[in-house]
């Protein structure tokens, strides 16, 4: 996009599509972006850039789009997410990282189904290995398979099986992933920091650790915040440490209760200095 974006236009830098666990295609998402008067956005699917790249070819000139991806990492034994932006999407090491994470998820899904068989929730799982589902449903393989088999009726049931199985997803550490993103010319943000501790703020010690890893910024505005003061807490940390500020809805379409463009944030509230003309 060549034109200057008005400072009061809305922004959403964290959106999922059918390429991962969202319910919208790129065409459906773009239609809703226009309808909601969002002028700056990014697709950040989990560990895939398939639809992020596709959007590059259909974006109109009056909307600013930044290629993105949400990359999973393991921090202190738990899954955390990093949103990456404006990278070379053909970078070999970045694509190898995404392929590694996809493989980890695929193997995890398989272990979940195998455990479900082990506890006699289901007798035969042979059809799982050739299972396909309508991507517009959102979610992922093992969840949709168990839903289709009437083994679970909702996400709560599914996560109870996960909990009882003691299965864990393990990824690379944040420092390694941040370096890969940087080497690909991209910028890394700690996604939805209040999501990891039930809405509670991450401590300054944790934020300092992520800063030392080389993170470019923090997603200060997200639907996981308990109140606006928590957003200001992250903003203050970013301003004091020369980090960038992002905002995103983490919307997955109809798959969850998060709404496109919410929280409502105008472009003048963020700081993503690698984006030109804003």
mmCIF file of C-alpha atoms in Angstrom:
data_model
loop_
_atom_site.group_PDB
_atom_site.id
_atom_site.type_symbol
_atom_site.label_atom_id
_atom_site.label_comp_id
_atom_site.label_asym_id
_atom_site.label_seq_id
_atom_site.Cartn_x
_atom_site.Cartn_y
_atom_site.Cartn_z
ATOM 1 C CA UNK A 1 0.000 0.000 0.000
ATOM 2 C CA UNK A 2 1.377 3.401 -0.946
ATOM 3 C CA UNK A 3 -1.029 5.784 0.768
ATOM 4 C CA UNK A 4 -0.710 7.171 4.285
ATOM 5 C CA UNK A 5 -3.038 5.454 6.759
ATOM 6 C CA UNK A 6 -5.210 7.740 8.888
ATOM 7 C CA UNK A 7 -4.249 7.591 12.557
ATOM 8 C CA UNK A 8 -7.820 6.886 13.685
ATOM 9 C CA UNK A 9 -8.218 3.762 11.557
ATOM 10 C CA UNK A 10 -8.608 0.461 13.349
ATOM 11 C CA UNK A 11 -5.957 -2.240 13.561
ATOM 12 C CA UNK A 12 -5.980 -6.003 14.208
ATOM 13 C CA UNK A 13 -2.621 -7.750 14.017
ATOM 14 C CA UNK A 14 -3.666 -11.194 15.284
ATOM 15 C CA UNK A 15 -6.200 -13.158 13.212
ATOM 16 C CA UNK A 16 -6.566 -16.842 12.325
ATOM 17 C CA UNK A 17 -7.990 -18.471 9.188
ATOM 18 C CA UNK A 18 -8.748 -21.938 7.838
ATOM 19 C CA UNK A 19 -5.028 -22.544 7.300
ATOM 20 C CA UNK A 20 -4.784 -23.285 11.028
ATOM 21 C CA UNK A 21 -7.758 -23.365 13.409
ATOM 22 C CA UNK A 22 -9.922 -20.475 12.215
ATOM 23 C CA UNK A 23 -13.184 -20.725 10.273
ATOM 24 C CA UNK A 24 -12.700 -18.054 7.584
ATOM 25 C CA UNK A 25 -10.981 -18.289 4.228
ATOM 26 C CA UNK A 26 -8.814 -15.352 3.157
ATOM 27 C CA UNK A 27 -11.645 -14.071 0.959
ATOM 28 C CA UNK A 28 -14.160 -14.237 3.806
ATOM 29 C CA UNK A 29 -11.737 -12.533 6.176
ATOM 30 C CA UNK A 30 -10.991 -9.728 3.725
ATOM 31 C CA UNK A 31 -14.709 -9.068 3.282
ATOM 32 C CA UNK A 32 -15.080 -8.716 7.064
ATOM 33 C CA UNK A 33 -11.960 -6.549 7.339
ATOM 34 C CA UNK A 34 -13.522 -4.117 4.866
ATOM 35 C CA UNK A 35 -16.930 -4.278 6.578
ATOM 36 C CA UNK A 36 -15.379 -3.449 9.959
ATOM 37 C CA UNK A 37 -13.260 -0.609 8.538
ATOM 38 C CA UNK A 38 -10.014 -2.206 9.704
ATOM 39 C CA UNK A 39 -7.197 -0.623 7.708
ATOM 40 C CA UNK A 40 -4.159 -2.447 9.101
ATOM 41 C CA UNK A 41 -4.155 -6.181 9.822
ATOM 42 C CA UNK A 42 -2.208 -9.406 9.720
ATOM 43 C CA UNK A 43 -3.015 -13.099 9.392
ATOM 44 C CA UNK A 44 -1.174 -14.969 12.140
ATOM 45 C CA UNK A 45 -2.116 -18.611 11.720
ATOM 46 C CA UNK A 46 -0.485 -21.178 13.970
ATOM 47 C CA UNK A 47 2.846 -22.283 12.503
ATOM 48 C CA UNK A 48 1.791 -21.849 8.873
ATOM 49 C CA UNK A 49 2.046 -18.995 6.368
ATOM 50 C CA UNK A 50 -0.143 -20.572 3.675
ATOM 51 C CA UNK A 51 -3.002 -18.069 3.906
ATOM 52 C CA UNK A 52 -0.717 -15.238 5.022
ATOM 53 C CA UNK A 53 1.019 -15.451 1.651
ATOM 54 C CA UNK A 54 -2.247 -15.896 -0.252
ATOM 55 C CA UNK A 55 -3.616 -12.645 1.192
ATOM 56 C CA UNK A 56 -0.707 -10.733 -0.380
ATOM 57 C CA UNK A 57 -2.196 -11.359 -3.822
ATOM 58 C CA UNK A 58 -5.737 -10.141 -3.147
ATOM 59 C CA UNK A 59 -5.299 -7.210 -0.764
ATOM 60 C CA UNK A 60 -6.789 -3.935 -2.094
ATOM 61 C CA UNK A 61 -4.651 -0.796 -2.272
ATOM 62 C CA UNK A 62 -6.555 1.092 0.431
ATOM 63 C CA UNK A 63 -5.784 -1.486 3.144
ATOM 64 C CA UNK A 64 -2.389 -2.131 4.712
ATOM 65 C CA UNK A 65 -1.594 -5.820 5.176
ATOM 66 C CA UNK A 66 1.491 -7.249 6.914
ATOM 67 C CA UNK A 67 2.438 -10.889 6.467
ATOM 68 C CA UNK A 68 2.437 -12.708 9.800
ATOM 69 C CA UNK A 69 2.483 -16.027 11.626
ATOM 70 C CA UNK A 70 1.996 -17.199 15.216
ATOM 71 C CA UNK A 71 4.837 -19.496 16.236
ATOM 72 C CA UNK A 72 4.649 -21.806 19.236
ATOM 73 C CA UNK A 73 7.567 -22.077 21.644
ATOM 74 C CA UNK A 74 8.212 -23.774 24.973
ATOM 75 C CA UNK A 75 8.939 -21.428 27.870
ATOM 76 C CA UNK A 76 9.408 -22.836 31.382
ATOM 77 C CA UNK A 77 7.793 -26.086 30.255
ATOM 78 C CA UNK A 78 4.647 -24.389 28.910
ATOM 79 C CA UNK A 79 3.452 -23.414 25.445
ATOM 80 C CA UNK A 80 3.820 -19.707 24.676
ATOM 81 C CA UNK A 81 3.198 -17.928 21.376
ATOM 82 C CA UNK A 82 5.250 -15.461 19.369
ATOM 83 C CA UNK A 83 3.678 -13.445 16.567
ATOM 84 C CA UNK A 84 6.144 -12.684 13.770
ATOM 85 C CA UNK A 85 5.698 -10.014 11.097
ATOM 86 C CA UNK A 86 7.205 -8.670 7.893
ATOM 87 C CA UNK A 87 9.632 -11.560 7.336
ATOM 88 C CA UNK A 88 10.965 -13.154 4.175
ATOM 89 C CA UNK A 89 8.384 -15.895 3.737
ATOM 90 C CA UNK A 90 10.791 -17.901 1.572
ATOM 91 C CA UNK A 91 13.477 -18.007 4.272
ATOM 92 C CA UNK A 92 14.682 -21.597 4.606
ATOM 93 C CA UNK A 93 15.242 -21.713 8.365
ATOM 94 C CA UNK A 94 11.924 -20.048 9.108
ATOM 95 C CA UNK A 95 10.066 -22.552 6.956
ATOM 96 C CA UNK A 96 11.971 -25.423 8.548
ATOM 97 C CA UNK A 97 10.874 -24.130 11.955
ATOM 98 C CA UNK A 98 7.235 -23.993 10.859
ATOM 99 C CA UNK A 99 7.460 -27.516 9.437
ATOM 100 C CA UNK A 100 8.985 -28.739 12.713
ATOM 101 C CA UNK A 101 6.138 -27.226 14.736
ATOM 102 C CA UNK A 102 3.528 -28.669 12.382
ATOM 103 C CA UNK A 103 5.085 -32.108 12.826
ATOM 104 C CA UNK A 104 5.039 -31.707 16.602
ATOM 105 C CA UNK A 105 1.326 -30.861 16.476
ATOM 106 C CA UNK A 106 0.530 -33.735 14.139
ATOM 107 C CA UNK A 107 2.281 -36.237 16.392
ATOM 108 C CA UNK A 108 0.557 -34.761 19.440
ATOM 109 C CA UNK A 109 -2.849 -35.114 17.777
ATOM 110 C CA UNK A 110 -2.088 -38.757 17.021
ATOM 111 C CA UNK A 111 -1.035 -39.453 20.616
ATOM 112 C CA UNK A 112 -4.277 -37.922 21.884
ATOM 113 C CA UNK A 113 -6.324 -40.235 19.671
ATOM 114 C CA UNK A 114 -4.238 -43.241 20.690
ATOM 115 C CA UNK A 115 -4.775 -42.383 24.350
ATOM 116 C CA UNK A 116 -8.521 -42.062 23.755
ATOM 117 C CA UNK A 117 -8.503 -45.613 22.400
ATOM 118 C CA UNK A 118 -6.391 -46.806 25.327
ATOM 119 C CA UNK A 119 -8.975 -45.627 27.870
ATOM 120 C CA UNK A 120 -11.724 -47.341 25.864
ATOM 121 C CA UNK A 121 -13.449 -44.175 24.731
ATOM 122 C CA UNK A 122 -13.224 -45.460 21.170
ATOM 123 C CA UNK A 123 -12.630 -48.949 19.761
ATOM 124 C CA UNK A 124 -11.068 -48.407 16.353
ATOM 125 C CA UNK A 125 -8.931 -45.448 15.264
ATOM 126 C CA UNK A 126 -7.716 -46.696 11.885
ATOM 127 C CA UNK A 127 -9.865 -44.167 10.051
ATOM 128 C CA UNK A 128 -8.126 -41.331 11.923
ATOM 129 C CA UNK A 129 -4.995 -41.754 9.816
ATOM 130 C CA UNK A 130 -6.937 -40.787 6.680
ATOM 131 C CA UNK A 131 -9.317 -38.400 8.450
ATOM 132 C CA UNK A 132 -10.192 -35.080 6.851
ATOM 133 C CA UNK A 133 -12.605 -32.425 8.075
ATOM 134 C CA UNK A 134 -14.263 -29.279 6.799
ATOM 135 C CA UNK A 135 -11.737 -26.540 7.585
ATOM 136 C CA UNK A 136 -14.531 -23.999 7.994
ATOM 137 C CA UNK A 137 -15.388 -25.735 11.287
ATOM 138 C CA UNK A 138 -12.192 -24.393 12.810
ATOM 139 C CA UNK A 139 -10.201 -26.318 15.371
ATOM 140 C CA UNK A 140 -7.769 -29.119 14.593
ATOM 141 C CA UNK A 141 -7.615 -32.811 13.638
ATOM 142 C CA UNK A 142 -7.916 -34.642 16.953
ATOM 143 C CA UNK A 143 -10.618 -32.298 18.250
ATOM 144 C CA UNK A 144 -12.792 -32.568 15.151
ATOM 145 C CA UNK A 145 -12.288 -36.327 14.919
ATOM 146 C CA UNK A 146 -13.506 -36.827 18.492
ATOM 147 C CA UNK A 147 -16.402 -34.427 17.898
ATOM 148 C CA UNK A 148 -17.430 -36.315 14.757
ATOM 149 C CA UNK A 149 -17.243 -39.607 16.672
ATOM 150 C CA UNK A 150 -19.366 -38.140 19.491
ATOM 151 C CA UNK A 151 -16.589 -38.933 21.961
ATOM 152 C CA UNK A 152 -16.539 -35.305 23.101
ATOM 153 C CA UNK A 153 -19.237 -32.685 22.763
ATOM 154 C CA UNK A 154 -17.177 -29.541 23.300
ATOM 155 C CA UNK A 155 -13.718 -28.116 23.941
ATOM 156 C CA UNK A 156 -14.056 -28.664 27.692
ATOM 157 C CA UNK A 157 -14.514 -32.414 27.174
ATOM 158 C CA UNK A 158 -11.557 -32.488 24.806
ATOM 159 C CA UNK A 159 -9.199 -30.708 27.189
ATOM 160 C CA UNK A 160 -10.237 -33.031 30.011
ATOM 161 C CA UNK A 161 -8.947 -35.907 27.882
ATOM 162 C CA UNK A 162 -5.723 -33.983 27.239
ATOM 163 C CA UNK A 163 -5.293 -33.352 30.951
ATOM 164 C CA UNK A 164 -5.826 -36.982 31.913
ATOM 165 C CA UNK A 165 -3.447 -38.165 29.181
ATOM 166 C CA UNK A 166 -0.539 -36.064 30.513
ATOM 167 C CA UNK A 167 0.444 -35.473 26.883
ATOM 168 C CA UNK A 168 2.482 -32.330 26.267
ATOM 169 C CA UNK A 169 3.478 -30.361 23.206
ATOM 170 C CA UNK A 170 7.122 -29.326 23.126
ATOM 171 C CA UNK A 171 8.669 -26.750 20.821
ATOM 172 C CA UNK A 172 11.935 -24.868 20.533
ATOM 173 C CA UNK A 173 12.835 -22.210 23.083
ATOM 174 C CA UNK A 174 11.935 -18.519 22.611
ATOM 175 C CA UNK A 175 15.506 -17.306 22.150
ATOM 176 C CA UNK A 176 16.129 -19.699 19.257
ATOM 177 C CA UNK A 177 12.836 -18.848 17.566
ATOM 178 C CA UNK A 178 13.322 -15.092 17.948
ATOM 179 C CA UNK A 179 16.736 -15.377 16.286
ATOM 180 C CA UNK A 180 15.260 -17.324 13.350
ATOM 181 C CA UNK A 181 12.603 -14.632 12.899
ATOM 182 C CA UNK A 182 15.190 -11.847 13.077
ATOM 183 C CA UNK A 183 17.500 -13.609 10.614
ATOM 184 C CA UNK A 184 14.529 -13.857 8.221
ATOM 185 C CA UNK A 185 14.185 -10.068 8.390
ATOM 186 C CA UNK A 186 11.141 -10.243 10.644
ATOM 187 C CA UNK A 187 9.995 -8.815 13.961
ATOM 188 C CA UNK A 188 8.861 -10.891 16.945
ATOM 189 C CA UNK A 189 6.183 -10.058 19.516
ATOM 190 C CA UNK A 190 5.147 -11.851 22.689
ATOM 191 C CA UNK A 191 1.519 -12.676 21.896
ATOM 192 C CA UNK A 192 -1.333 -12.060 24.382
ATOM 193 C CA UNK A 193 0.850 -12.046 27.540
ATOM 194 C CA UNK A 194 -2.149 -12.205 29.877
ATOM 195 C CA UNK A 195 -3.361 -15.473 28.322
ATOM 196 C CA UNK A 196 -0.778 -17.653 30.031
ATOM 197 C CA UNK A 197 -1.786 -17.147 33.651
ATOM 198 C CA UNK A 198 -5.567 -16.951 33.508
ATOM 199 C CA UNK A 199 -5.718 -13.250 32.762
ATOM 200 C CA UNK A 200 -3.108 -12.240 35.333
ATOM 201 C CA UNK A 201 -0.277 -9.967 34.256
ATOM 202 C CA UNK A 202 3.108 -11.490 33.553
ATOM 203 C CA UNK A 203 5.665 -10.348 36.105
ATOM 204 C CA UNK A 204 8.306 -7.776 35.268
ATOM 205 C CA UNK A 205 10.901 -10.514 35.760
ATOM 206 C CA UNK A 206 9.288 -12.602 33.023
ATOM 207 C CA UNK A 207 9.011 -9.601 30.697
ATOM 208 C CA UNK A 208 12.671 -8.776 31.329
ATOM 209 C CA UNK A 209 13.572 -12.336 30.405
ATOM 210 C CA UNK A 210 11.712 -12.052 27.106
ATOM 211 C CA UNK A 211 13.400 -8.724 26.427
ATOM 212 C CA UNK A 212 16.752 -10.414 26.969
ATOM 213 C CA UNK A 213 15.744 -13.118 24.489
ATOM 214 C CA UNK A 214 15.563 -10.345 21.879
ATOM 215 C CA UNK A 215 11.797 -9.913 21.489
ATOM 216 C CA UNK A 216 10.893 -6.902 19.315
ATOM 217 C CA UNK A 217 7.684 -6.030 21.129
ATOM 218 C CA UNK A 218 4.606 -7.121 23.056
ATOM 219 C CA UNK A 219 0.971 -7.540 22.035
ATOM 220 C CA UNK A 220 -0.157 -5.057 24.677
ATOM 221 C CA UNK A 221 -3.803 -4.991 23.589
ATOM 222 C CA UNK A 222 -5.567 -8.373 23.525
ATOM 223 C CA UNK A 223 -8.937 -9.854 24.569
ATOM 224 C CA UNK A 224 -7.281 -11.627 27.510
ATOM 225 C CA UNK A 225 -6.759 -8.417 29.484
ATOM 226 C CA UNK A 226 -8.790 -8.024 32.656
ATOM 227 C CA UNK A 227 -8.849 -4.235 32.299
ATOM 228 C CA UNK A 228 -7.228 -1.333 30.467
ATOM 229 C CA UNK A 229 -4.766 -0.850 33.327
ATOM 230 C CA UNK A 230 -3.196 -4.180 32.388
ATOM 231 C CA UNK A 231 -2.690 -2.904 28.833
ATOM 232 C CA UNK A 232 -1.003 0.187 30.254
ATOM 233 C CA UNK A 233 1.266 -2.057 32.336
ATOM 234 C CA UNK A 234 2.617 -3.711 29.181
ATOM 235 C CA UNK A 235 2.738 -0.412 27.282
ATOM 236 C CA UNK A 236 4.805 1.188 30.052
ATOM 237 C CA UNK A 237 7.255 -1.715 29.952
ATOM 238 C CA UNK A 238 7.584 -1.398 26.174
ATOM 239 C CA UNK A 239 8.107 2.356 26.296
ATOM 240 C CA UNK A 240 10.746 2.051 29.013
ATOM 241 C CA UNK A 241 12.604 -0.687 27.132
ATOM 242 C CA UNK A 242 12.352 0.555 23.545
ATOM 243 C CA UNK A 243 10.034 -2.284 22.499
ATOM 244 C CA UNK A 244 7.249 -2.076 19.945
ATOM 245 C CA UNK A 245 3.526 -2.227 20.785
ATOM 246 C CA UNK A 246 0.961 -4.346 18.968
ATOM 247 C CA UNK A 247 -2.760 -5.094 19.219
ATOM 248 C CA UNK A 248 -4.803 -8.087 18.150
ATOM 249 C CA UNK A 249 -8.103 -9.877 18.617
ATOM 250 C CA UNK A 250 -6.846 -13.476 18.309
ATOM 251 C CA UNK A 251 -10.081 -14.010 16.404
ATOM 252 C CA UNK A 252 -10.695 -17.500 14.985
ATOM 253 C CA UNK A 253 -13.975 -16.690 13.269
ATOM 254 C CA UNK A 254 -16.871 -18.731 14.660
ATOM 255 C CA UNK A 255 -14.571 -21.203 16.421
ATOM 256 C CA UNK A 256 -14.307 -19.148 19.604
ATOM 257 C CA UNK A 257 -15.919 -16.142 21.248
ATOM 258 C CA UNK A 258 -13.233 -13.632 20.281
ATOM 259 C CA UNK A 259 -14.418 -10.936 17.889
ATOM 260 C CA UNK A 260 -12.593 -9.439 14.916
ATOM 261 C CA UNK A 261 -11.212 -6.011 15.758
ATOM 262 C CA UNK A 262 -11.796 -6.376 19.509
ATOM 263 C CA UNK A 263 -10.297 -4.798 21.530
ATOM 264 C CA UNK A 264 -10.914 -1.705 19.437
ATOM 265 C CA UNK A 265 -7.531 -0.109 18.901
ATOM 266 C CA UNK A 266 -6.659 2.689 16.505
ATOM 267 C CA UNK A 267 -3.367 2.802 14.664
ATOM 268 C CA UNK A 268 -2.136 5.721 16.777
ATOM 269 C CA UNK A 269 -2.139 3.445 19.855
ATOM 270 C CA UNK A 270 0.389 0.973 18.474
ATOM 271 C CA UNK A 271 4.076 1.259 17.673
ATOM 272 C CA UNK A 272 5.284 -1.011 14.881
ATOM 273 C CA UNK A 273 7.968 1.129 13.335
ATOM 274 C CA UNK A 274 8.828 -1.349 10.582
ATOM 275 C CA UNK A 275 5.481 -0.570 8.937
ATOM 276 C CA UNK A 276 5.860 2.305 6.504
ATOM 277 C CA UNK A 277 3.428 5.197 6.066
ATOM 278 C CA UNK A 278 1.800 5.029 9.491
#
